[in-house]
């Protein structure tokens, strides 16, 4: 699993952080009275965005990591939880990262991320061959389209 580099800032700037979960409900209007509502899906992205302050060297490191490790934002990775918990599974969001120079060698990176849904999986998972494991986060199996993600374990 790819991890956010420890040499990059580990927290968004406090006054620039925004997060809002997408709506997983299915709502239907009725001809009279209150509308109907039910859960459409628990697999809802939780977008977050903000700015990170860094030096020019850190910015160069970020862009190299972005292009090489997460292939231009196409691969999920673990990112420090903005609320101080365990790292969370994310992908680059709808907006690509954007840099701006604030002064001299000080830069701000605007970073939009989508927190990916994780969930539990029923007992009875198949036994995996040696060298493979199920990806687990926060004590729950990471699922994509209700299928657990299997990762190869480095020897």
Tab-separated table of C-alpha atoms in Angstrom:
chain	number	residue	atom	x	y	z
A	1	UNK	CA	0.000	0.000	0.000
A	2	UNK	CA	1.347	3.416	-0.926
A	3	UNK	CA	1.717	5.853	1.956
A	4	UNK	CA	1.893	9.666	2.032
A	5	UNK	CA	5.610	10.555	2.423
A	6	UNK	CA	6.663	11.353	5.997
A	7	UNK	CA	8.878	14.197	4.729
A	8	UNK	CA	5.803	16.086	3.464
A	9	UNK	CA	3.475	18.070	5.760
A	10	UNK	CA	1.233	15.732	7.741
A	11	UNK	CA	-1.661	18.169	8.289
A	12	UNK	CA	-3.697	20.587	6.218
A	13	UNK	CA	-3.501	24.246	7.228
A	14	UNK	CA	-6.254	24.504	9.832
A	15	UNK	CA	-8.076	27.504	8.344
A	16	UNK	CA	-8.069	26.007	4.824
A	17	UNK	CA	-9.446	22.508	5.539
A	18	UNK	CA	-12.914	21.553	4.251
A	19	UNK	CA	-14.696	18.170	4.338
A	20	UNK	CA	-18.228	17.149	3.432
A	21	UNK	CA	-19.484	13.604	2.799
A	22	UNK	CA	-21.429	12.903	-0.371
A	23	UNK	CA	-25.077	11.966	0.032
A	24	UNK	CA	-25.712	8.212	0.131
A	25	UNK	CA	-29.477	8.597	0.408
A	26	UNK	CA	-32.072	8.055	-2.254
A	27	UNK	CA	-34.824	10.652	-1.855
A	28	UNK	CA	-38.166	10.610	-3.617
A	29	UNK	CA	-40.761	13.391	-3.575
A	30	UNK	CA	-44.346	12.433	-2.886
A	31	UNK	CA	-47.476	14.231	-4.046
A	32	UNK	CA	-48.402	15.066	-0.457
A	33	UNK	CA	-46.598	15.003	2.841
A	34	UNK	CA	-42.934	14.443	3.470
A	35	UNK	CA	-40.842	12.717	0.830
A	36	UNK	CA	-39.471	9.202	1.117
A	37	UNK	CA	-35.865	8.560	1.971
A	38	UNK	CA	-33.721	5.423	2.176
A	39	UNK	CA	-30.079	4.514	2.156
A	40	UNK	CA	-28.908	4.015	-1.420
A	41	UNK	CA	-25.355	3.033	-0.584
A	42	UNK	CA	-22.861	3.017	2.261
A	43	UNK	CA	-20.053	3.204	-0.307
A	44	UNK	CA	-20.020	7.002	-0.346
A	45	UNK	CA	-16.943	9.112	-1.029
A	46	UNK	CA	-16.064	11.719	1.562
A	47	UNK	CA	-14.335	14.583	-0.277
A	48	UNK	CA	-11.929	16.816	1.606
A	49	UNK	CA	-9.746	19.664	0.492
A	50	UNK	CA	-7.307	22.131	1.868
A	51	UNK	CA	-3.859	23.574	1.528
A	52	UNK	CA	-0.501	22.313	2.732
A	53	UNK	CA	2.408	24.668	3.377
A	54	UNK	CA	5.807	23.397	2.239
A	55	UNK	CA	9.248	24.339	0.993
A	56	UNK	CA	10.330	24.188	-2.640
A	57	UNK	CA	12.235	20.940	-1.954
A	58	UNK	CA	9.123	19.373	-0.419
A	59	UNK	CA	7.069	20.529	-3.409
A	60	UNK	CA	9.527	18.843	-5.780
A	61	UNK	CA	9.282	15.678	-3.682
A	62	UNK	CA	5.472	15.828	-3.823
A	63	UNK	CA	5.375	16.118	-7.623
A	64	UNK	CA	7.846	13.223	-8.040
A	65	UNK	CA	5.751	11.089	-5.633
A	66	UNK	CA	2.540	12.151	-7.427
A	67	UNK	CA	3.837	11.200	-10.882
A	68	UNK	CA	5.751	8.041	-9.971
A	69	UNK	CA	4.163	6.458	-6.893
A	70	UNK	CA	0.477	7.236	-7.387
A	71	UNK	CA	0.683	7.480	-11.191
A	72	UNK	CA	-0.668	10.998	-11.577
A	73	UNK	CA	-3.355	10.516	-8.938
A	74	UNK	CA	-4.791	7.244	-10.237
A	75	UNK	CA	-3.791	4.968	-7.322
A	76	UNK	CA	-5.194	5.076	-3.756
A	77	UNK	CA	-2.860	5.747	-0.838
A	78	UNK	CA	-2.854	6.141	2.919
A	79	UNK	CA	-2.963	9.750	4.145
A	80	UNK	CA	-2.721	11.099	7.720
A	81	UNK	CA	-6.191	11.516	9.223
A	82	UNK	CA	-6.919	15.270	9.478
A	83	UNK	CA	-8.625	14.557	12.830
A	84	UNK	CA	-5.569	12.811	14.271
A	85	UNK	CA	-6.662	9.168	13.976
A	86	UNK	CA	-5.136	6.329	12.017
A	87	UNK	CA	-4.183	6.966	8.375
A	88	UNK	CA	-7.127	6.934	5.969
A	89	UNK	CA	-7.449	5.461	2.480
A	90	UNK	CA	-7.798	8.231	-0.130
A	91	UNK	CA	-7.399	9.079	-3.811
A	92	UNK	CA	-6.811	12.411	-5.515
A	93	UNK	CA	-10.217	14.082	-5.906
A	94	UNK	CA	-11.873	15.835	-8.839
A	95	UNK	CA	-9.475	18.777	-8.693
A	96	UNK	CA	-5.844	18.088	-9.515
A	97	UNK	CA	-3.255	19.468	-7.043
A	98	UNK	CA	-2.354	23.125	-7.554
A	99	UNK	CA	0.709	24.960	-6.264
A	100	UNK	CA	1.110	28.627	-5.441
A	101	UNK	CA	4.147	30.564	-4.225
A	102	UNK	CA	3.411	32.508	-1.039
A	103	UNK	CA	6.858	34.036	-0.440
A	104	UNK	CA	10.413	33.103	-1.373
A	105	UNK	CA	10.809	29.366	-0.830
A	106	UNK	CA	7.371	28.985	0.820
A	107	UNK	CA	4.706	27.227	-1.215
A	108	UNK	CA	1.113	26.206	-0.680
A	109	UNK	CA	-0.258	23.084	-2.318
A	110	UNK	CA	-4.016	22.899	-2.804
A	111	UNK	CA	-4.942	19.235	-2.378
A	112	UNK	CA	-8.365	17.717	-3.002
A	113	UNK	CA	-8.805	14.135	-1.771
A	114	UNK	CA	-11.647	11.615	-1.752
A	115	UNK	CA	-11.764	9.433	1.342
A	116	UNK	CA	-12.637	5.984	0.056
A	117	UNK	CA	-15.272	3.831	1.726
A	118	UNK	CA	-14.104	0.908	3.820
A	119	UNK	CA	-16.288	-1.692	5.410
A	120	UNK	CA	-16.480	-5.006	7.138
A	121	UNK	CA	-16.750	-8.257	5.259
A	122	UNK	CA	-18.636	-11.361	6.263
A	123	UNK	CA	-16.705	-14.244	7.835
A	124	UNK	CA	-15.643	-17.070	5.584
A	125	UNK	CA	-13.126	-15.269	3.411
A	126	UNK	CA	-11.203	-17.636	1.159
A	127	UNK	CA	-7.715	-18.680	2.187
A	128	UNK	CA	-5.097	-16.804	0.192
A	129	UNK	CA	-1.861	-18.179	-1.252
A	130	UNK	CA	1.392	-17.393	0.561
A	131	UNK	CA	2.562	-13.819	-0.018
A	132	UNK	CA	-0.943	-12.302	-0.295
A	133	UNK	CA	-3.211	-10.669	2.277
A	134	UNK	CA	-6.526	-8.847	2.510
A	135	UNK	CA	-6.130	-5.068	2.875
A	136	UNK	CA	-7.464	-3.980	6.266
A	137	UNK	CA	-7.973	-0.449	7.595
A	138	UNK	CA	-9.409	0.526	10.997
A	139	UNK	CA	-10.081	-3.152	11.705
A	140	UNK	CA	-12.260	-3.580	8.605
A	141	UNK	CA	-11.584	-5.068	5.195
A	142	UNK	CA	-11.234	-2.499	2.418
A	143	UNK	CA	-13.867	-3.167	-0.222
A	144	UNK	CA	-14.288	-2.051	-3.825
A	145	UNK	CA	-17.671	-2.924	-5.339
A	146	UNK	CA	-18.315	-5.222	-2.332
A	147	UNK	CA	-15.142	-7.216	-3.056
A	148	UNK	CA	-12.212	-7.200	-0.615
A	149	UNK	CA	-8.940	-5.845	-1.955
A	150	UNK	CA	-6.098	-8.360	-2.001
A	151	UNK	CA	-2.521	-7.080	-1.859
A	152	UNK	CA	0.783	-8.799	-2.449
A	153	UNK	CA	2.993	-8.779	0.603
A	154	UNK	CA	6.649	-7.937	0.017
A	155	UNK	CA	9.018	-10.644	1.226
